[in-house]
Amino acid sequence: MASTAVLLCGGPIRGDTSPMRLPYALLVSAVLLAMPGIARAAEIQVSPGDDVEAAANALVPGDVLILADGTYELDGRFGVTVVGTEDAPITIRAADGAQPHFNRATSDQNIVDFDVAEHVVIRGIEFSGGSAGVRFSSARFVTFEDNEIHDTADVALRANDVGQDYAGFRILRNHIHHTSGTGEGMYLGCNNDGCRLTGALIEGNWVHHTNQPGIEQGDGIEIKEGGSDNIVRDNVIHDTNYPCILTYANAGNGGVNIIERNVMWNCGDHAIQTAADAIIRNNIILSAVGNGIAMQPHQSGAPQNLTVVHNTVLHPSTHAIRLSGVVGSVVIANNALYSQGGNALFFANGDASGVTVVGNVGTGGVSGIDATIVEGDLAADFVAAHHLGAPPIDLYPAAGSALLGAGDPRWTVADDVDCRARDGVDAGAYGAIPGGAAGWTVQEGFKTCADEGGGDDTSGGGDDTSGGGLGTGADDTTAGGGADDPSGGDSVTAGDGTAETAGGTGGIPADGDGDGGCGCTTDTPRARGWLWLPLLVFARRRGA
């Protein structure tokens, strides 16, 4: 911790018995602590029965609030304001090996309201009961990871206060399930661009059973109109009442939203629904009450600026892909589209002049537009496919599959649903490897990537949000630990090779908590001892 290190360095040096020495050191320390960027970081440990709300509201940049194991029963409103900085985020987390559980028995309040949250990490906490689960009012650069939210009377995770720009969120590896009321797993942004989610990474979550009796809506992940430059990937979503993934148009606010490498089934409406401004690639869809992928007008947006490539969509009853109200460019390429009771591609209405359909394989044919697909065979094209609509299933291309090499190289992508590099232009979500097999088995639970530690893997490597370095994915401008990501490459925990490595400047340990002291030695000459103090502070500020 910065303040601890400075105070230790301000202590008396052996051989100096001047009565003025210690007061002078304390004076210098006080001045340094008042300098911008010097945080009074601390670790605060709390247990059930403690005033956790007060402890959270007292946190300052760099602080870590550590929650002991047990159930924290809540009554009355639990409101928190926590404002860290880019260099010194605030962390609220479970103790190592613990599972703190915030439970609210009644639905008159949300479980927790983050009234203001900036540069905050929330990790390893279970939330249950209440109205909404966790609500963010004014919030930016929040990392919400490895948490569980369940059995809420309304939305599980919400960031939808009018007038807010929810920038730089990281929503990673959370388990969200069994909601009620409007019941979205994630409600992010506002209708009609009233607030917006921008530059978020929503990765590796497991969202399910947002379809409980009496539920009114129940999307899995919903990004409202005006959301832009968001990445939704590697999520497993099933048993919803509304679409598994729903995005609107970006309303001219920024770049496209990327929806990739997700796996969905038993979606209560469409599996993926979008209005405009999206790249939809490498997803697996097993079933939906509506269509597999629906591109249709919604609020101010209508289908344009859409690229739908290398998805595998199976549908037992209606269309794999449906287009309506088209007003601009739409590319549908290199997909595996197998419909048992509808079309592989159904064009309902709109301007077809900007629609490109190439490199697709499947069953059900094309209707409403002058385009064709390669005829496929469900049983022959996959290792173990069916139209039952849920796992177990194996959609890896079988030997001799019509998918192999059938894609159009102009629209291929670098990786596949298993995060593995593609070798060739196979249609569908998998890039086949001779003699290979699917990496992750499609199933209930958290999805993993086949190449642990690989460049695009969610658990390590260049595009990883929890490892070092900047993202390398061509279309991924937010992943991989940018400067505003407290869990990525510039994080105080990632280890970027400057002051975070063990034995680095000043002897600060790898976790940056200052437990290893400031690196001062008791036999340093007086003048050299004072020279080390500003150097230590400078190094600490750079590595914070």
PDB file of C-alpha atoms in Angstrom, residues 96-192:
ATOM      1  CA  ASP A  96      -9.883 -16.638  -0.250  1.00  0.00           C
ATOM      2  CA  GLY A  97     -11.893 -19.856  -0.175  1.00  0.00           C
ATOM      3  CA  ALA A  98     -14.991 -18.105   1.193  1.00  0.00           C
ATOM      4  CA  GLN A  99     -18.492 -17.737  -0.261  1.00  0.00           C
ATOM      5  CA  PRO A 100     -20.107 -14.647   1.253  1.00  0.00           C
ATOM      6  CA  HIS A 101     -23.850 -14.615   0.604  1.00  0.00           C
ATOM      7  CA  PHE A 102     -25.920 -11.415   0.614  1.00  0.00           C
ATOM      8  CA  ASN A 103     -29.547 -12.430   1.113  1.00  0.00           C
ATOM      9  CA  ARG A 104     -32.621 -10.229   1.296  1.00  0.00           C
ATOM     10  CA  ALA A 105     -35.716 -12.105   2.421  1.00  0.00           C
ATOM     11  CA  THR A 106     -38.183  -9.473   1.174  1.00  0.00           C
ATOM     12  CA  SER A 107     -38.655  -7.863  -2.233  1.00  0.00           C
ATOM     13  CA  ASP A 108     -39.252  -4.293  -1.048  1.00  0.00           C
ATOM     14  CA  GLN A 109     -35.654  -3.289  -1.893  1.00  0.00           C
ATOM     15  CA  ASN A 110     -32.948  -4.369  -4.302  1.00  0.00           C
ATOM     16  CA  ILE A 111     -30.300  -6.555  -2.741  1.00  0.00           C
ATOM     17  CA  VAL A 112     -27.569  -3.958  -3.265  1.00  0.00           C
ATOM     18  CA  ASP A 113     -27.724  -0.519  -4.906  1.00  0.00           C
ATOM     19  CA  PHE A 114     -24.453   0.904  -6.182  1.00  0.00           C
ATOM     20  CA  ASP A 115     -25.479   4.550  -6.252  1.00  0.00           C
ATOM     21  CA  VAL A 116     -22.089   5.621  -7.600  1.00  0.00           C
ATOM     22  CA  ALA A 117     -19.400   3.181  -8.707  1.00  0.00           C
ATOM     23  CA  GLU A 118     -16.237   3.953 -10.667  1.00  0.00           C
ATOM     24  CA  HIS A 119     -13.123   1.829 -11.119  1.00  0.00           C
ATOM     25  CA  VAL A 120     -14.494  -0.878  -8.846  1.00  0.00           C
ATOM     26  CA  VAL A 121     -14.007  -4.660  -8.849  1.00  0.00           C
ATOM     27  CA  ILE A 122     -16.748  -6.839  -7.291  1.00  0.00           C
ATOM     28  CA  ARG A 123     -15.768 -10.491  -7.072  1.00  0.00           C
ATOM     29  CA  GLY A 124     -16.891 -13.831  -5.663  1.00  0.00           C
ATOM     30  CA  ILE A 125     -20.159 -12.840  -3.934  1.00  0.00           C
ATOM     31  CA  GLU A 126     -23.530 -14.624  -3.930  1.00  0.00           C
ATOM     32  CA  PHE A 127     -26.678 -12.447  -4.061  1.00  0.00           C
ATOM     33  CA  SER A 128     -30.217 -13.782  -3.555  1.00  0.00           C
ATOM     34  CA  GLY A 129     -33.723 -12.504  -2.899  1.00  0.00           C
ATOM     35  CA  GLY A 130     -34.726  -8.862  -3.017  1.00  0.00           C
ATOM     36  CA  SER A 131     -36.354  -7.025  -5.908  1.00  0.00           C
ATOM     37  CA  ALA A 132     -33.571  -6.434  -8.430  1.00  0.00           C
ATOM     38  CA  GLY A 133     -30.377  -8.215  -7.522  1.00  0.00           C
ATOM     39  CA  VAL A 134     -27.556  -5.730  -8.083  1.00  0.00           C
ATOM     40  CA  ARG A 135     -28.380  -2.286  -9.442  1.00  0.00           C
ATOM     41  CA  PHE A 136     -25.854   0.221 -10.793  1.00  0.00           C
ATOM     42  CA  SER A 137     -27.128   3.793 -10.926  1.00  0.00           C
ATOM     43  CA  SER A 138     -24.179   6.018 -11.870  1.00  0.00           C
ATOM     44  CA  ALA A 139     -21.327   3.682 -12.815  1.00  0.00           C
ATOM     45  CA  ARG A 140     -18.261   3.479 -15.053  1.00  0.00           C
ATOM     46  CA  PHE A 141     -15.352   1.035 -15.352  1.00  0.00           C
ATOM     47  CA  VAL A 142     -16.875  -1.613 -13.124  1.00  0.00           C
ATOM     48  CA  THR A 143     -15.654  -5.207 -13.123  1.00  0.00           C
ATOM     49  CA  PHE A 144     -18.326  -7.623 -11.891  1.00  0.00           C
ATOM     50  CA  GLU A 145     -16.868 -11.132 -11.926  1.00  0.00           C
ATOM     51  CA  ASP A 146     -17.293 -14.625 -10.489  1.00  0.00           C
ATOM     52  CA  ASN A 147     -20.513 -13.704  -8.694  1.00  0.00           C
ATOM     53  CA  GLU A 148     -23.881 -15.449  -8.452  1.00  0.00           C
ATOM     54  CA  ILE A 149     -27.304 -13.763  -8.536  1.00  0.00           C
ATOM     55  CA  HIS A 150     -30.437 -15.854  -8.162  1.00  0.00           C
ATOM     56  CA  ASP A 151     -34.047 -16.052  -6.998  1.00  0.00           C
ATOM     57  CA  THR A 152     -34.704 -12.344  -7.404  1.00  0.00           C
ATOM     58  CA  ALA A 153     -38.192 -10.856  -7.671  1.00  0.00           C
ATOM     59  CA  ASP A 154     -37.109  -8.825 -10.689  1.00  0.00           C
ATOM     60  CA  VAL A 155     -34.012  -8.220 -12.841  1.00  0.00           C
ATOM     61  CA  ALA A 156     -30.800  -9.883 -11.675  1.00  0.00           C
ATOM     62  CA  LEU A 157     -28.225  -7.309 -12.857  1.00  0.00           C
ATOM     63  CA  ARG A 158     -29.282  -3.878 -13.991  1.00  0.00           C
ATOM     64  CA  ALA A 159     -27.595  -0.695 -15.213  1.00  0.00           C
ATOM     65  CA  ASN A 160     -30.431   1.392 -16.595  1.00  0.00           C
ATOM     66  CA  ASP A 161     -30.748   4.807 -14.971  1.00  0.00           C
ATOM     67  CA  VAL A 162     -31.760   7.533 -17.418  1.00  0.00           C
ATOM     68  CA  GLY A 163     -28.984   9.892 -18.464  1.00  0.00           C
ATOM     69  CA  GLN A 164     -26.080   7.603 -17.585  1.00  0.00           C
ATOM     70  CA  ASP A 165     -23.230   6.436 -19.820  1.00  0.00           C
ATOM     71  CA  TYR A 166     -22.205   3.057 -18.477  1.00  0.00           C
ATOM     72  CA  ALA A 167     -18.708   2.929 -19.934  1.00  0.00           C
ATOM     73  CA  GLY A 168     -16.124   0.183 -19.667  1.00  0.00           C
ATOM     74  CA  PHE A 169     -18.064  -2.506 -17.779  1.00  0.00           C
ATOM     75  CA  ARG A 170     -16.551  -5.994 -17.439  1.00  0.00           C
ATOM     76  CA  ILE A 171     -19.209  -8.610 -16.615  1.00  0.00           C
ATOM     77  CA  LEU A 172     -17.266 -11.869 -16.396  1.00  0.00           C
ATOM     78  CA  ARG A 173     -18.019 -15.484 -15.399  1.00  0.00           C
ATOM     79  CA  ASN A 174     -21.140 -14.802 -13.358  1.00  0.00           C
ATOM     80  CA  HIS A 175     -23.883 -17.342 -12.651  1.00  0.00           C
ATOM     81  CA  ILE A 176     -27.307 -15.707 -13.033  1.00  0.00           C
ATOM     82  CA  HIS A 177     -30.505 -17.707 -12.735  1.00  0.00           C
ATOM     83  CA  HIS A 178     -34.117 -17.999 -11.561  1.00  0.00           C
ATOM     84  CA  THR A 179     -35.455 -14.463 -11.857  1.00  0.00           C
ATOM     85  CA  SER A 180     -39.032 -13.179 -11.645  1.00  0.00           C
ATOM     86  CA  GLY A 181     -40.991 -10.020 -12.493  1.00  0.00           C
ATOM     87  CA  THR A 182     -39.575  -8.448 -15.636  1.00  0.00           C
ATOM     88  CA  GLY A 183     -36.825 -10.940 -14.976  1.00  0.00           C
ATOM     89  CA  GLU A 184     -33.951 -10.081 -17.324  1.00  0.00           C
ATOM     90  CA  GLY A 185     -30.676 -11.740 -16.450  1.00  0.00           C
ATOM     91  CA  MET A 186     -28.918  -8.523 -17.482  1.00  0.00           C
ATOM     92  CA  TYR A 187     -30.772  -5.286 -18.282  1.00  0.00           C
ATOM     93  CA  LEU A 188     -28.156  -2.886 -19.669  1.00  0.00           C
ATOM     94  CA  GLY A 189     -29.013   0.558 -20.989  1.00  0.00           C
ATOM     95  CA  CYS A 190     -32.332   2.316 -21.525  1.00  0.00           C
ATOM     96  CA  ASN A 191     -35.114   2.390 -24.076  1.00  0.00           C
ATOM     97  CA  ASN A 192     -34.828   5.007 -26.815  1.00  0.00           C
TER      98      ASN A 192
END
